[in-house]
CSV table of C-alpha atoms and ligand atoms in Angstrom, one decimal:
chain,number,residue,atom,x,y,z
A,1167,MET,CA,27.2,5.7,-27.6
A,1168,THR,CA,23.6,4.7,-26.6
A,1169,ALA,CA,22.5,4.8,-23.0
A,1170,LEU,CA,22.4,1.0,-23.1
A,1171,ASP,CA,26.0,0.7,-24.2
A,1172,GLU,CA,27.1,3.3,-21.6
A,1173,ALA,CA,25.2,1.4,-18.8
A,1174,ALA,CA,26.7,-1.9,-20.0
A,1175,ARG,CA,30.2,-0.5,-20.0
A,1176,ALA,CA,29.7,0.9,-16.4
A,1177,LEU,CA,28.6,-2.5,-15.1
A,1178,LYS,CA,31.3,-4.4,-17.0
A,1179,GLU,CA,34.0,-2.1,-15.5
A,1180,ALA,CA,32.6,-2.5,-12.0
A,1181,ARG,CA,34.1,-5.0,-9.6
A,1182,ARG,CA,31.4,-4.5,-7.0
A,1183,ILE,CA,27.8,-4.0,-8.0
A,1184,VAL,CA,24.9,-3.4,-5.8
A,1185,VAL,CA,21.4,-3.7,-7.2
A,1186,PHE,CA,18.7,-1.5,-5.5
A,1187,SER,CA,15.3,-2.9,-6.3
A,1188,GLY,CA,11.7,-2.0,-5.6
A,1189,ALA,CA,8.2,-3.2,-6.4
A,1190,GLY,CA,8.6,-2.5,-10.1
A,1191,VAL,CA,11.0,-5.4,-10.6
A,1192,SER,CA,8.1,-7.8,-9.5
A,1193,ALA,CA,5.3,-6.0,-11.4
A,1194,GLU,CA,5.8,-8.5,-14.3
A,1195,SER,CA,5.4,-11.3,-11.8
A,1196,GLY,CA,1.9,-10.1,-11.2
A,1197,ILE,CA,2.6,-8.2,-7.9
A,1198,ASP,CA,1.1,-4.7,-7.6
A,1199,THR,CA,3.4,-1.7,-7.0
A,1200,PHE,CA,2.5,0.8,-4.3
A,1201,ARG,CA,2.4,4.2,-5.9
A,1202,THR,CA,1.7,3.8,-9.6
A,1203,GLU,CA,-1.8,4.1,-11.0
A,1204,GLY,CA,-4.1,1.8,-9.1
A,1205,GLY,CA,-1.3,0.7,-6.8
A,1206,PHE,CA,-1.6,-0.5,-3.2
A,1207,TRP,CA,-1.4,2.9,-1.5
A,1208,GLN,CA,-4.0,4.3,-3.8
A,1209,ARG,CA,-6.5,1.6,-2.8
A,1210,TYR,CA,-5.6,1.4,0.9
A,1211,SER,CA,-4.4,4.3,3.1
A,1212,PRO,CA,-0.8,3.7,4.3
A,1213,GLU,CA,-1.6,5.3,7.7
A,1214,GLU,CA,-4.3,2.7,8.3
A,1215,PHE,CA,-2.7,-0.4,6.5
A,1216,GLY,CA,1.0,0.4,6.8
A,1217,THR,CA,1.4,1.0,10.5
A,1218,PRO,CA,1.2,-1.5,13.4
A,1219,MET,CA,-1.2,0.7,15.2
A,1220,GLY,CA,-3.4,1.0,12.1
A,1221,LEU,CA,-3.4,-2.8,11.7
A,1222,ALA,CA,-4.3,-3.3,15.4
A,1223,LYS,CA,-7.2,-0.8,15.1
A,1224,LEU,CA,-8.5,-2.3,11.9
A,1225,TYR,CA,-8.4,-5.8,13.5
A,1226,ALA,CA,-10.8,-4.5,16.1
A,1227,THR,CA,-13.0,-2.2,14.0
A,1228,ASP,CA,-13.1,-3.4,10.4
A,1229,PRO,CA,-11.6,-6.9,10.1
A,1230,ALA,CA,-13.3,-7.4,6.7
A,1231,ARG,CA,-11.3,-4.6,5.1
A,1232,LEU,CA,-8.2,-5.8,6.7
A,1233,ALA,CA,-8.9,-9.3,5.4
A,1234,ARG,CA,-9.4,-8.0,1.9
A,1235,PHE,CA,-6.1,-6.0,2.1
A,1236,LEU,CA,-4.2,-9.1,3.4
A,1237,GLU,CA,-5.7,-11.3,0.7
A,1238,GLU,CA,-4.7,-8.8,-2.1
A,1239,LEU,CA,-1.2,-8.5,-0.6
A,1240,VAL,CA,-0.5,-12.2,0.1
A,1241,GLY,CA,-2.3,-13.9,-2.7
A,1242,PRO,CA,-0.2,-12.6,-5.7
A,1243,ILE,CA,3.1,-13.1,-3.7
A,1244,ALA,CA,2.1,-16.7,-2.8
A,1245,CYS,CA,1.6,-17.5,-6.5
A,1246,ALA,CA,4.4,-15.5,-8.0
A,1247,ALA,CA,7.5,-16.7,-9.8
A,1248,PRO,CA,10.6,-14.8,-10.8
A,1249,ASN,CA,10.3,-12.9,-14.2
A,1250,PRO,CA,13.1,-12.3,-16.8
A,1251,GLY,CA,14.2,-9.2,-14.8
A,1252,HIS,CA,14.9,-11.3,-11.7
A,1253,GLN,CA,16.6,-13.9,-13.8
A,1254,ALA,CA,18.8,-11.4,-15.6
A,1255,LEU,CA,20.0,-10.1,-12.2
A,1256,PHE,CA,21.0,-13.6,-11.2
A,1257,GLU,CA,22.9,-14.0,-14.6
A,1258,LEU,CA,24.7,-10.7,-13.9
A,1259,GLU,CA,25.7,-12.0,-10.5
A,1260,ARG,CA,27.2,-15.1,-12.0
A,1261,GLY,CA,29.0,-13.1,-14.7
A,1262,VAL,CA,30.4,-10.6,-12.2
A,1263,ALA,CA,31.6,-13.5,-9.9
A,1264,GLY,CA,33.2,-15.1,-12.9
A,1265,ARG,CA,35.3,-12.0,-13.3
A,1266,GLY,CA,36.3,-12.1,-9.7
A,1267,GLY,CA,33.9,-9.4,-8.5
A,1268,ALA,CA,30.7,-9.5,-6.4
A,1269,LEU,CA,27.1,-8.4,-6.8
A,1270,SER,CA,24.5,-8.1,-4.1
A,1271,VAL,CA,20.9,-7.2,-4.2
A,1272,ILE,CA,19.5,-4.6,-1.7
A,1273,THR,CA,15.7,-5.0,-2.0
A,1274,GLN,CA,12.7,-3.1,-0.6
A,1275,ASN,CA,10.5,-6.1,-1.7
A,1276,VAL,CA,9.2,-8.7,0.7
A,1277,ASP,CA,8.4,-11.3,-2.0
A,1278,GLU,CA,11.6,-13.4,-2.0
A,1279,LEU,CA,11.6,-13.4,-5.8
A,1280,HIS,CA,15.3,-12.5,-6.1
A,1281,GLN,CA,16.2,-15.5,-4.0
A,1282,ALA,CA,13.8,-17.7,-6.0
A,1283,ALA,CA,15.7,-16.6,-9.2
A,1284,GLY,CA,19.0,-17.7,-7.6
A,1285,SER,CA,20.5,-14.4,-6.4
A,1286,SER,CA,22.6,-15.5,-3.4
A,1287,ARG,CA,23.3,-12.2,-1.6
A,1288,VAL,CA,20.0,-10.5,-0.9
A,1289,HIS,CA,19.5,-7.8,1.8
A,1290,GLU,CA,15.8,-7.5,2.6
A,1291,ILE,CA,15.8,-4.0,4.1
A,1292,HIS,CA,12.0,-3.9,4.4
A,1293,GLY,CA,11.8,-7.4,5.9
A,1294,SER,CA,10.0,-10.4,4.6
A,1295,LEU,CA,6.4,-11.6,4.3
A,1296,PHE,CA,7.6,-15.1,4.9
A,1297,HIS,CA,8.6,-14.7,8.6
A,1298,ILE,CA,6.2,-14.2,11.4
A,1299,VAL,CA,7.4,-12.3,14.4
A,1300,ASP,CA,6.0,-11.4,17.8
A,1301,ALA,CA,5.3,-7.9,19.0
A,1302,GLU,CA,8.9,-7.6,20.1
A,1303,GLY,CA,10.2,-8.7,16.7
A,1304,ARG,CA,11.3,-12.2,17.8
A,1305,ALA,CA,11.1,-14.8,15.0
A,1306,LEU,CA,8.2,-17.2,15.6
A,1307,ARG,CA,7.9,-19.2,12.3
A,1308,ARG,CA,8.4,-19.3,8.6
A,1309,LEU,CA,5.6,-19.6,6.0
A,1310,GLU,CA,6.3,-21.1,2.6
A,1311,ARG,CA,4.5,-20.1,-0.6
A,1312,PRO,CA,1.9,-22.9,-0.5
A,1313,GLU,CA,1.0,-22.0,3.0
A,1314,LEU,CA,0.6,-18.3,2.0
A,1315,ALA,CA,-1.6,-19.4,-0.9
A,1316,ARG,CA,-3.8,-21.4,1.6
A,1317,ILE,CA,-4.0,-18.4,3.9
A,1318,ALA,CA,-5.0,-16.1,0.9
A,1319,ASP,CA,-7.7,-18.6,-0.1
A,1320,ALA,CA,-9.0,-18.8,3.5
A,1321,LEU,CA,-9.2,-15.0,3.7
A,1322,ALA,CA,-11.2,-14.9,0.4
A,1323,ARG,CA,-13.6,-17.5,1.6
A,1324,ALA,CA,-14.0,-15.9,5.1
A,1325,GLN,CA,-15.3,-12.7,3.5
A,1326,ARG,CA,-18.3,-14.5,2.0
A,1327,GLY,CA,-21.3,-15.9,3.8
A,1328,PRO,CA,-22.6,-15.6,7.4
A,1329,PHE,CA,-20.6,-15.3,10.7
A,1330,LYS,CA,-17.9,-13.4,8.9
A,1331,ARG,CA,-16.3,-11.9,11.9
A,1332,SER,CA,-15.1,-15.1,13.6
A,1333,ARG,CA,-14.2,-16.8,10.3
A,1334,ILE,CA,-12.1,-13.8,9.3
A,1335,ALA,CA,-10.4,-13.7,12.6
A,1336,ARG,CA,-9.5,-17.4,12.2
A,1337,ALA,CA,-8.3,-16.9,8.6
A,1338,MET,CA,-6.1,-14.0,9.6
A,1339,LEU,CA,-4.6,-15.8,12.6
A,1340,PRO,CA,-1.6,-17.4,10.8
A,1341,LEU,CA,-0.6,-13.9,9.8
A,1342,ILE,CA,-1.9,-11.5,12.4
A,1343,GLY,CA,-2.7,-12.1,16.1
A,1344,LEU,CA,-5.2,-10.3,18.2
A,1345,PRO,CA,-3.6,-7.3,20.1
A,1346,ARG,CA,-2.8,-8.2,23.7
A,1347,ALA,CA,-5.2,-6.7,26.3
A,1348,GLY,CA,-2.3,-4.6,27.8
A,1349,ASP,CA,-1.1,-3.2,24.5
A,1350,LEU,CA,-3.7,-2.4,21.9
A,1351,THR,CA,-1.2,-0.6,19.6
A,1352,GLN,CA,0.4,-3.8,18.3
A,1353,PRO,CA,-0.8,-7.1,16.9
A,1354,ARG,CA,0.4,-10.1,19.0
A,1355,HIS,CA,2.2,-11.4,15.9
A,1356,ARG,CA,2.6,-10.3,12.3
A,1357,PRO,CA,4.8,-10.7,9.2
A,1358,SER,CA,8.2,-9.2,9.7
A,1359,VAL,CA,7.5,-6.5,7.2
A,1360,VAL,CA,8.9,-3.1,8.1
A,1361,MET,CA,6.0,-0.6,8.5
A,1362,PHE,CA,5.9,3.2,8.4
A,1363,GLY,CA,7.7,4.8,11.3
A,1364,GLU,CA,9.7,1.6,12.1
A,1365,ALA,CA,13.4,1.1,11.9
A,1366,LEU,CA,14.7,-0.9,8.8
A,1367,ALA,CA,15.4,-4.6,9.2
A,1368,GLU,CA,18.8,-5.4,10.7
A,1369,PRO,CA,21.4,-6.6,10.0
A,1370,ALA,CA,20.3,-6.1,6.4
A,1371,TRP,CA,20.3,-2.3,6.6
A,1372,GLN,CA,23.8,-2.0,8.1
A,1373,ARG,CA,25.2,-4.5,5.5
A,1374,ALA,CA,23.3,-2.7,2.7
A,1375,GLN,CA,24.9,0.7,3.6
A,1376,ASP,CA,28.4,-0.9,3.9
A,1377,GLU,CA,28.1,-2.5,0.5
A,1378,ALA,CA,26.7,0.7,-1.1
A,1379,ARG,CA,29.8,2.6,0.2
A,1380,ARG,CA,32.1,0.0,-1.4
A,1381,ALA,CA,30.2,-0.3,-4.7
A,1382,ASP,CA,31.7,0.7,-8.1
A,1383,ALA,CA,28.2,0.7,-9.7
A,1384,VAL,CA,24.6,0.7,-8.4
A,1385,LEU,CA,21.9,-0.7,-10.6
A,1386,VAL,CA,18.5,0.8,-9.5
A,1387,VAL,CA,15.4,-1.2,-10.7
A,1388,GLY,CA,11.7,-0.5,-10.3
A,1389,THR,CA,11.6,2.0,-7.4
A,1390,SER,CA,10.0,5.4,-7.0
A,1391,GLY,CA,12.8,6.3,-4.7
A,1392,LEU,CA,10.3,8.0,-2.4
A,1393,VAL,CA,10.7,6.0,0.7
A,1394,TYR,CA,13.5,6.9,3.2
A,1395,PRO,CA,15.9,5.9,4.5
A,1396,ALA,CA,15.9,3.1,1.9
A,1397,ALA,CA,16.2,5.5,-1.0
A,1398,THR,CA,19.6,6.8,0.4
A,1399,ILE,CA,21.3,3.6,-1.0
A,1400,PRO,CA,21.9,5.0,-4.5
A,1401,GLU,CA,22.9,8.4,-3.0
A,1402,ILE,CA,25.4,6.7,-0.6
A,1403,ALA,CA,26.9,4.7,-3.5
A,1404,ALA,CA,27.1,7.7,-5.8
A,1405,GLU,CA,28.7,9.9,-3.1
A,1406,ALA,CA,31.4,7.2,-2.7
A,1407,GLY,CA,32.1,7.3,-6.5
A,1408,ALA,CA,29.8,4.6,-7.9
A,1409,ARG,CA,28.2,4.9,-11.3
A,1410,VAL,CA,24.4,4.9,-11.2
A,1411,VAL,CA,22.3,3.0,-13.7
A,1412,GLU,CA,18.5,3.1,-13.4
A,1413,VAL,CA,15.9,0.8,-15.1
A,1414,GLY,CA,12.2,1.6,-15.0
A,1415,PRO,CA,9.5,3.6,-16.7
A,1416,GLU,CA,10.1,6.6,-14.5
A,1417,ARG,CA,13.4,8.2,-13.4
A,1418,ALA,CA,14.1,8.8,-9.7
A,1419,PHE,CA,17.9,9.3,-9.5
A,1420,GLU,CA,20.7,11.1,-11.4
A,1421,GLY,CA,22.7,8.8,-13.7
A,1422,ILE,CA,22.2,6.7,-16.8
A,1423,TRP,CA,18.5,6.0,-17.2
A,1424,LEU,CA,17.2,3.0,-19.3
A,1425,PRO,CA,13.5,3.6,-19.6
A,1426,GLY,CA,11.2,0.6,-19.8
A,1427,GLN,CA,10.1,-2.5,-18.0
A,1428,ALA,CA,12.6,-4.5,-15.9
A,1429,GLY,CA,11.6,-7.8,-17.6
A,1430,VAL,CA,12.5,-6.4,-21.0
A,1431,VAL,CA,15.4,-4.0,-20.3
A,1432,LEU,CA,17.4,-6.1,-17.8
A,1433,PRO,CA,17.9,-9.1,-20.1
A,1434,GLU,CA,19.0,-6.7,-22.9
A,1435,LEU,CA,21.4,-4.9,-20.5
A,1436,VAL,CA,22.9,-8.1,-19.0
A,1437,SER,CA,23.4,-9.7,-22.4
A,1438,ARG,CA,25.2,-6.5,-23.5
A,1439,VAL,CA,27.4,-6.7,-20.4
A,1440,GLN,CA,28.2,-10.3,-21.1
A,1441,HIS,CA,29.1,-9.5,-24.7
A,1442,LEU,CA,31.5,-6.8,-23.6
A,1443,SER,CA,33.0,-9.3,-21.1
A,1444,GLY,CA,33.8,-11.7,-24.0
A,1445,GLY,CA,30.5,-13.6,-23.6
A,1446,ALA,CA,31.9,-15.6,-20.7
A,1447,LEU,CA,29.4,-16.7,-18.1
A,1448,ASN,CA,30.4,-18.7,-15.2
A,1449,PRO,CA,29.2,-22.3,-15.7
B,676,OAD,P1,6.6,2.2,-5.7
B,676,OAD,O1,5.2,1.7,-6.0
B,676,OAD,O2,6.7,3.5,-4.9
B,676,OAD,O3,7.4,2.4,-7.1
B,676,OAD,C1,7.4,1.4,-8.1
B,676,OAD,C2,8.2,1.9,-9.2
B,676,OAD,O4,8.4,0.8,-10.2
B,676,OAD,C3,7.7,3.1,-10.0
B,676,OAD,O5,8.7,4.1,-10.2
B,676,OAD,C4,7.2,2.5,-11.3
B,676,OAD,O6,7.3,3.4,-12.4
B,676,OAD,C5,8.2,1.4,-11.5
B,676,OAD,N1,7.7,0.2,-12.3
B,676,OAD,C6,6.4,-0.2,-12.5
B,676,OAD,N2,6.4,-1.3,-13.4
B,676,OAD,C7,7.7,-1.5,-13.6
B,676,OAD,C8,8.3,-2.5,-14.4
B,676,OAD,N3,7.7,-3.5,-15.1
B,676,OAD,N4,9.7,-2.5,-14.5
B,676,OAD,C9,10.4,-1.6,-13.8
B,676,OAD,N5,9.8,-0.6,-13.1
B,676,OAD,C10,8.5,-0.6,-13.0
B,676,OAD,O7,7.4,1.0,-5.0
B,676,OAD,P2,8.7,1.1,-4.2
B,676,OAD,O8,9.7,2.1,-4.7
B,676,OAD,O9,9.2,-0.3,-4.1
B,676,OAD,O10,7.4,-0.5,1.8
B,676,OAD,O11,8.2,1.5,-2.8
B,676,OAD,C11,9.0,1.6,-1.7
B,676,OAD,C12,8.4,1.1,-0.4
B,676,OAD,O12,7.1,1.7,-0.3
B,676,OAD,C13,8.0,-0.4,-0.5
B,676,OAD,O13,9.1,-1.2,-0.1
B,676,OAD,C14,6.9,-0.5,0.5
B,676,OAD,C15,6.1,0.8,0.2
B,676,OAD,O14,5.5,1.4,1.3
B,676,OAD,C16,7.2,-1.6,2.6
B,676,OAD,O15,6.6,-2.5,2.3
B,676,OAD,C17,7.8,-1.5,3.9
C-alpha cells in the first residue's frame, strides 16, 4: 500500500478529524512562511518584530523598518485567495460531515484563508490579523481585506519621499497605535496576533486541545512544528490514539508523511478519501 493509500484509509476510517495547519498551507496563495529559506524570520528578527515590546520600541526608534515589515506582512494577506489545498480541506469537511463525522481546523495562520475556502470550524490559536485589539486585548474593530490592502498601499507610499516619519505614523495608525506615555512596552492598539511570550488565543486554544484529545485522525499541513505550545496539538491527538498524517516538503511529526506541496498533495489525498467512501460528497 502506498503512503497516499494508507493516509486516505486512516482519514476515511476517522469519525473526528482535526487539521493542524501552518504557514505552508498558504504558501501557494502567495504568503511567505516564517522559517523556510528567505522566510519572514530570516529577514526580520523575531525578538524585534515578534514581541509587543519590540514593536513598541521600533515604533519609536525605527518606524521605517516597522512600516516595511508591516507592508510585507499585510500586503500579501490582503490580496490572497484560498488555494487548492484550502479548498481540498473544505471538501474533506463536507465529505466527513456527510458520513456523520466532524472535521475542524486548528490553524496557526492569521490569514483567514481556511474560512474563505468555506471551512466552518476554524480555531485560530495564534489570533487574527483582521481584528484590532487594545493593549488589554479588548476588541476594537475588524478590518476586511480591501481595508488591509489600502493600509499596505499607504505603508508603501509613506516610505517614499520627504517627511517620512509623520506619514509613516499616519499609515501605521489603523494597525498600530503609539505606546501610551505610562507604558512604553506595548502599542496602544495592534492586530490580535499572538506574539512570542504571549498566551495563545482563547477560547480557541482550549477548544483546539479538547478536539485534539477526541480526534481519530490529525492531518498536519505546512508547519515546521517548532512553535510551542501550538505544536503539542498533533502530540495530544496521537497520545489519545489518533492516526497522524502529515503533508509538506519537510517532516516534523511521527506518522504517515506525504511529501510535497499542500496545493498538490491535499487535492489528491481528498479525492482518494472520497473514492474510498464511495465517491459520495455531501451536496
Ligand atoms: P514555518 O515557516 O515555521 O514552517 C512552514 C512549513 O511549511 C515548513 O515546514 C515548510 O517546509 C512548509 N511548506 C512550505 N511550503 C509549503 C507548501 N507549499 N505546502 C506545504 N508545506 C509547505 O511556519 P509555521 O509552522 O506556521 O507565529 O510557524 C509557526 C508560527 O511561527 C507561526 O504561526 C508564526 C511564527 O512565529 C505567529 O504568527 C504567532
